[in-house]
C-alpha cells in the first residue's frame, strides 16, 4: 500500500497570517502575497486553498471571515455580504477575478486550487462564480 500526501497552502500560507498586523513579517491570509509566498517565494505546497464570499452587489471576493476585523483590522458595522465590491476592494480584499488572473497567468493548468464556498446559500455563490469564470475564459485566448 502506498500513501500519497499533498501539502496545501491553507488560505495561502496561514502560518504568517497569525502574526500581528503590525509585524513586518505579517502576510495577510487569502492575499496574492500569501499565495505568491507559498507557491513561489518559498515553495512549500502543491496547491492552495482560498475562501470565497459574495458582496452586496453579487461579486465574488476572497476572504475567510464574514467581517473585516480580524484580517483587516477594520471594525465595520456590516458583514461582507452587506458591503459593496468597490468598498471591499478599496480595503484590499482581493476579487476572485484578480486572483484568477494572477493564478492562471503564472500556472496555467499546472496547480490545483481548492475553493471554500463561504455562503448561507452556496448555490447562489456558485452561480456567480461560474459567471465570473466563464466571462474570464471568454476574454482569455491562451487558456
Backbone as JSON, one array per atom type, in Angstrom:
{
  "sequence": "XXXXXXXXXXXXXXXXXXXXXXXXXXXXXXXXXXXXXXXXXXXXXXXXXXXXXXXXXXXXXXXXXXXXXXXXXXXXXXXXXXXXXXXXXXXXXXXXXXXXXXXXXXXXXXXXXXXXXXXXXXXXXXXXXXXXXXXXXXXXXXX",
  "N": [[0.85, -1.18, 0.0], [0.54, 2.2, -0.83], [1.08, 5.53, 0.2], [-0.04, 8.66, -0.58], [0.76, 11.9, -0.05], [-0.28, 15.26, -0.09], [0.58, 18.66, 0.12], [-1.13, 21.45, 1.21], [-1.55, 24.92, 0.81], [-3.09, 26.52, 3.14], [-5.47, 29.01, 3.03], [-3.67, 30.46, 1.58], [-0.98, 30.78, 2.98], [-1.14, 30.14, 5.96], [0.49, 30.28, 8.27], [2.02, 32.64, 8.44], [0.06, 34.44, 8.66], [-0.89, 34.55, 11.17], [0.48, 36.31, 12.64], [0.84, 39.53, 14.26], [-0.9, 42.33, 12.88], [0.79, 44.52, 12.59], [3.31, 43.48, 12.53], [6.34, 43.17, 10.74], [6.74, 40.84, 9.3], [4.26, 39.96, 8.71], [1.83, 38.51, 6.64], [-1.05, 38.89, 4.92], [-3.7, 36.62, 5.15], [-5.24, 34.74, 2.48], [-4.41, 36.4, 0.42], [-2.88, 37.75, -2.56], [-0.2, 38.05, -2.07], [0.24, 36.16, -0.02], [-0.35, 33.78, -1.39], [1.6, 33.9, -3.38], [3.89, 33.74, -1.8], [3.71, 31.1, -0.7], [3.67, 29.49, -2.96], [5.68, 30.35, -4.7], [7.85, 32.13, -3.65], [8.83, 30.79, -1.29], [8.52, 27.84, -2.01], [6.22, 25.79, -0.72], [4.08, 24.13, -0.89], [1.81, 22.01, -2.75], [-0.58, 22.87, -3.76], [-3.16, 25.41, -3.35], [-5.57, 26.68, -1.0], [-8.47, 28.65, -0.86], [-10.88, 31.09, 0.27], [-14.2, 31.96, -0.59], [-16.56, 34.59, -0.92], [-19.69, 36.31, -1.38], [-20.34, 39.66, -2.37], [-22.33, 42.56, -1.5], [-23.29, 43.51, -3.95], [-23.18, 41.25, -5.46], [-20.65, 40.2, -6.34], [-17.75, 38.16, -6.5], [-15.5, 37.71, -3.89], [-12.34, 37.24, -2.18], [-12.1, 36.12, 0.91], [-11.97, 34.94, 4.23], [-13.39, 35.34, 6.75], [-16.62, 36.68, 7.7], [-16.61, 39.27, 8.35], [-14.57, 42.26, 8.57], [-12.75, 42.67, 10.61], [-10.75, 40.84, 11.94], [-8.83, 40.1, 9.9], [-8.3, 42.48, 8.51], [-8.28, 44.53, 10.32], [-10.31, 46.34, 10.51], [-13.09, 47.76, 11.88], [-15.92, 47.33, 10.89], [-19.39, 48.02, 10.59], [-20.98, 46.41, 9.07], [-21.53, 43.18, 7.46], [-19.66, 41.1, 5.14], [-21.34, 40.39, 2.99], [-23.01, 42.55, 2.98], [-21.65, 44.7, 2.12], [-20.38, 46.72, -0.52], [-18.73, 45.64, -3.54], [-16.83, 47.45, -4.57], [-16.14, 48.97, -2.27], [-15.04, 46.96, -0.62], [-12.81, 46.11, -2.14], [-11.37, 48.43, -2.07], [-10.53, 48.37, 0.56], [-8.68, 46.45, 0.33], [-9.41, 43.82, -0.02], [-9.13, 40.99, -1.99], [-10.39, 40.51, -5.29], [-12.09, 37.73, -6.8], [-11.66, 37.58, -9.48], [-9.21, 39.0, -9.86], [-7.49, 37.28, -8.49], [-7.81, 34.92, -10.01], [-6.79, 35.77, -12.48], [-4.09, 36.31, -11.74], [-3.3, 33.71, -10.87], [-3.77, 31.99, -13.13], [-2.17, 33.18, -15.07], [0.35, 32.64, -14.12], [0.45, 29.84, -13.56], [-1.13, 28.48, -15.41], [-2.47, 25.5, -16.08], [-1.19, 23.98, -14.22], [-1.3, 23.74, -11.42], [-3.41, 23.02, -8.56], [-6.44, 24.42, -7.18], [-8.24, 24.81, -4.23], [-11.44, 25.71, -3.59], [-13.17, 27.22, -1.11], [-16.38, 27.57, -0.34], [-18.0, 30.11, 1.15], [-20.9, 30.72, 2.27], [-24.32, 31.45, 2.95], [-26.2, 30.63, 1.18], [-25.02, 28.49, -0.78], [-25.35, 27.69, -3.51], [-26.09, 30.03, -4.79], [-23.74, 31.59, -4.66], [-22.08, 29.89, -6.15], [-23.3, 30.09, -8.66], [-22.75, 32.78, -9.39], [-19.98, 32.61, -9.32], [-19.47, 30.81, -11.38], [-20.33, 32.39, -13.54], [-18.39, 34.46, -13.46], [-16.05, 32.99, -13.97], [-16.61, 31.92, -16.53], [-16.85, 34.3, -17.97], [-14.25, 35.26, -17.7], [-12.76, 33.23, -19.02], [-13.84, 33.44, -21.58], [-12.83, 35.91, -22.34], [-10.11, 35.44, -22.39], [-7.62, 34.09, -24.45], [-5.55, 32.3, -24.33], [-5.88, 30.12, -22.63]],
  "CA": [[0.0, 0.0, 0.0], [1.31, 3.44, -0.84], [0.39, 6.69, 0.75], [0.33, 9.89, -1.28], [0.42, 13.1, 0.7], [-0.15, 16.54, -0.77], [0.59, 19.76, 1.07], [-1.97, 22.53, 0.74], [-1.37, 26.22, 1.46], [-4.39, 26.92, 3.66], [-5.64, 30.46, 2.93], [-2.4, 30.98, 1.08], [0.01, 30.16, 3.86], [-1.67, 30.72, 7.18], [1.44, 30.45, 9.37], [2.44, 34.02, 8.54], [-1.13, 35.26, 8.86], [-1.2, 34.56, 12.59], [1.26, 37.38, 13.25], [0.16, 40.8, 14.46], [-1.0, 43.13, 11.66], [1.9, 45.48, 12.54], [4.57, 42.74, 12.41], [6.85, 43.29, 9.37], [6.66, 39.54, 8.62], [2.85, 39.64, 8.5], [1.28, 38.37, 5.3], [-2.49, 38.73, 5.09], [-4.22, 35.39, 4.57], [-6.07, 34.88, 1.28], [-3.94, 37.52, -0.4], [-1.95, 37.36, -3.62], [1.1, 37.96, -1.42], [0.31, 34.86, 0.68], [-0.29, 32.72, -2.41], [2.92, 34.02, -4.01], [4.86, 33.25, -0.83], [3.68, 29.65, -0.51], [3.86, 28.77, -4.22], [6.83, 30.84, -5.47], [8.97, 32.62, -2.85], [9.29, 29.62, -0.53], [7.55, 26.83, -2.45], [6.0, 24.89, 0.41], [2.86, 23.35, -1.05], [1.46, 21.63, -4.13], [-1.75, 23.65, -4.18], [-3.63, 26.35, -2.33], [-7.0, 26.77, -0.66], [-8.91, 30.01, -0.6], [-12.28, 31.22, 0.67], [-14.96, 32.86, -1.44], [-17.81, 35.16, -0.42], [-20.37, 37.25, -2.27], [-20.54, 41.01, -1.86], [-23.7, 43.08, -1.58], [-23.66, 43.63, -5.36], [-23.04, 39.92, -6.06], [-19.34, 39.93, -6.92], [-17.04, 37.17, -5.7], [-14.26, 38.18, -3.28], [-11.58, 36.24, -1.43], [-11.97, 36.45, 2.33], [-12.49, 33.85, 5.07], [-14.37, 35.8, 7.73], [-17.73, 37.46, 7.17], [-16.38, 40.65, 8.81], [-13.23, 42.73, 8.22], [-11.97, 42.96, 11.82], [-9.57, 40.02, 12.21], [-7.83, 40.12, 8.83], [-8.01, 43.82, 8.0], [-8.23, 45.49, 11.41], [-11.36, 47.34, 10.27], [-14.29, 47.46, 12.66], [-17.04, 47.76, 10.04], [-20.66, 47.59, 11.19], [-21.67, 45.49, 8.15], [-20.86, 41.94, 7.07], [-19.16, 41.12, 3.76], [-22.47, 40.37, 2.04], [-23.72, 43.83, 3.06], [-20.71, 45.74, 1.68], [-20.2, 46.69, -1.97], [-17.47, 45.15, -4.11], [-15.92, 48.6, -4.67], [-15.65, 49.3, -0.94], [-14.18, 45.88, -0.14], [-11.53, 46.13, -2.85], [-10.64, 49.61, -1.56], [-9.91, 47.94, 1.81], [-7.64, 45.49, -0.01], [-9.95, 42.47, -0.19], [-8.94, 40.64, -3.39], [-11.51, 39.97, -6.07], [-11.8, 36.43, -7.37], [-11.15, 37.84, -10.83], [-7.78, 39.33, -9.79], [-6.83, 36.04, -8.1], [-7.83, 34.02, -11.16], [-5.85, 36.33, -13.44], [-2.75, 36.04, -11.21], [-3.04, 32.27, -10.83], [-3.7, 31.39, -14.46], [-1.02, 33.72, -15.8], [1.56, 32.0, -13.63], [0.41, 28.38, -13.55], [-1.99, 27.88, -16.44], [-3.23, 24.38, -15.51], [-0.22, 23.15, -13.52], [-1.58, 23.62, -9.98], [-4.82, 22.95, -8.16], [-6.96, 25.38, -6.22], [-9.43, 24.37, -3.5], [-12.29, 26.88, -3.33], [-14.06, 27.02, 0.03], [-17.54, 28.44, -0.53], [-18.5, 30.64, 2.43], [-22.16, 31.36, 1.92], [-25.56, 30.89, 3.51], [-26.81, 29.98, 0.02], [-23.87, 28.14, -1.62], [-25.67, 27.64, -4.93], [-26.07, 31.4, -5.3], [-22.35, 31.95, -4.88], [-21.59, 29.08, -7.26], [-23.84, 30.66, -9.88], [-21.96, 33.98, -9.71], [-18.62, 32.15, -9.57], [-19.48, 30.26, -12.74], [-20.41, 33.53, -14.47], [-17.09, 35.14, -13.48], [-15.08, 32.11, -14.65], [-16.94, 31.89, -17.96], [-16.5, 35.62, -18.52], [-12.79, 35.33, -17.78], [-12.32, 32.31, -20.06], [-14.27, 34.01, -22.85], [-11.95, 37.04, -22.64], [-8.72, 34.97, -22.49], [-7.45, 33.17, -25.58], [-4.42, 31.38, -24.12], [-6.11, 29.12, -21.58]],
  "C": [[0.89, 1.25, 0.0], [0.44, 4.59, -0.35], [0.88, 7.92, 0.01], [-0.17, 11.08, -0.48], [0.63, 14.33, -0.18], [-0.24, 17.64, 0.27], [-0.17, 20.92, 0.45], [-1.64, 23.8, 1.52], [-2.73, 26.75, 1.88], [-4.49, 28.43, 3.75], [-4.37, 31.15, 2.44], [-1.28, 30.3, 1.83], [-0.23, 30.74, 5.24], [-0.64, 30.97, 8.29], [1.9, 31.89, 9.53], [1.27, 34.96, 8.78], [-1.5, 35.36, 10.33], [-0.43, 35.66, 13.33], [0.38, 38.62, 13.43], [0.18, 41.6, 13.16], [0.18, 44.1, 11.49], [3.27, 44.8, 12.4], [5.07, 42.83, 10.97], [6.81, 41.98, 8.59], [5.22, 39.16, 8.28], [2.52, 39.57, 7.01], [-0.21, 38.08, 5.49], [-2.95, 37.44, 4.41], [-5.12, 35.7, 3.38], [-5.69, 36.1, 0.44], [-3.02, 36.99, -1.5], [-0.55, 37.21, -3.04], [1.27, 36.61, -0.7], [0.42, 33.71, -0.31], [1.08, 32.72, -3.09], [3.99, 33.44, -3.08], [4.87, 31.72, -0.8], [3.87, 28.86, -1.8], [5.14, 29.16, -4.95], [8.02, 31.19, -4.59], [9.63, 31.49, -2.06], [8.32, 28.49, -0.87], [7.37, 25.75, -1.38], [4.74, 24.05, 0.27], [2.6, 23.06, -2.52], [0.28, 22.43, -4.66], [-2.22, 24.53, -3.03], [-5.14, 26.24, -2.16], [-7.31, 28.22, -0.42], [-10.42, 30.03, -0.34], [-12.98, 32.27, -0.19], [-16.25, 33.3, -0.76], [-18.38, 36.09, -1.47], [-20.52, 38.6, -1.58], [-22.02, 41.4, -1.99], [-24.19, 43.13, -3.03], [-23.3, 42.38, -6.16], [-21.77, 39.72, -6.87], [-18.62, 38.98, -5.96], [-15.72, 37.77, -5.22], [-13.63, 37.06, -2.47], [-11.38, 36.73, -0.01], [-12.6, 35.31, 3.14], [-13.63, 34.32, 5.97], [-15.48, 36.6, 7.05], [-17.68, 38.92, 7.66], [-14.91, 40.99, 8.53], [-12.27, 42.81, 9.4], [-10.67, 42.15, 11.93], [-8.48, 40.17, 11.14], [-7.41, 41.52, 8.39], [-7.94, 44.89, 9.08], [-9.26, 46.6, 11.29], [-12.62, 46.91, 11.0], [-15.5, 48.03, 11.93], [-18.33, 47.23, 10.64], [-21.41, 46.59, 10.33], [-20.84, 44.24, 7.9], [-20.49, 42.03, 5.58], [-20.3, 41.16, 2.75], [-23.33, 41.63, 2.09], [-22.86, 45.01, 2.57], [-20.5, 45.6, 0.17], [-18.81, 46.18, -2.35], [-16.43, 46.27, -4.12], [-15.32, 48.92, -3.3], [-14.69, 48.23, -0.42], [-12.82, 45.89, -0.83], [-10.71, 47.35, -2.44], [-9.96, 49.29, -0.23], [-8.78, 46.94, 1.55], [-8.12, 44.07, -0.15], [-9.81, 42.11, -1.67], [-10.23, 40.14, -4.05], [-11.1, 38.58, -6.56], [-11.19, 36.6, -8.75], [-9.65, 38.16, -10.8], [-6.96, 38.1, -9.39], [-6.72, 35.1, -9.3], [-6.83, 34.48, -12.22], [-4.41, 36.05, -13.01], [-2.41, 34.56, -11.34], [-2.86, 31.68, -12.21], [-2.55, 31.95, -15.3], [0.29, 33.09, -15.36], [1.55, 30.5, -13.87], [-0.34, 27.72, -14.69], [-2.78, 26.76, -15.77], [-2.34, 23.47, -14.67], [-0.53, 22.9, -12.04], [-3.08, 23.55, -9.74], [-5.14, 24.09, -7.22], [-8.15, 24.71, -5.54], [-10.2, 25.65, -3.15], [-13.27, 26.53, -2.22], [-15.18, 28.05, -0.08], [-18.11, 28.84, 0.82], [-19.79, 31.39, 2.14], [-23.33, 30.66, 2.6], [-26.28, 30.11, 2.4], [-25.69, 29.64, -0.97], [-24.17, 28.13, -3.11], [-25.69, 29.03, -5.56], [-24.64, 31.83, -5.59], [-21.77, 31.17, -6.05], [-22.08, 29.61, -8.6], [-23.03, 31.88, -10.32], [-20.51, 33.61, -10.0], [-18.51, 31.6, -10.99], [-19.51, 31.38, -13.78], [-19.06, 34.23, -14.58], [-16.04, 34.3, -14.2], [-15.35, 32.08, -16.14], [-16.6, 33.21, -18.64], [-14.99, 35.74, -18.69], [-12.28, 34.46, -18.93], [-12.68, 32.85, -21.45], [-13.34, 35.14, -23.29], [-10.48, 36.65, -22.8], [-8.6, 33.94, -23.61], [-6.4, 32.1, -25.31], [-4.66, 30.32, -23.07], [-6.21, 27.73, -22.12]]
}
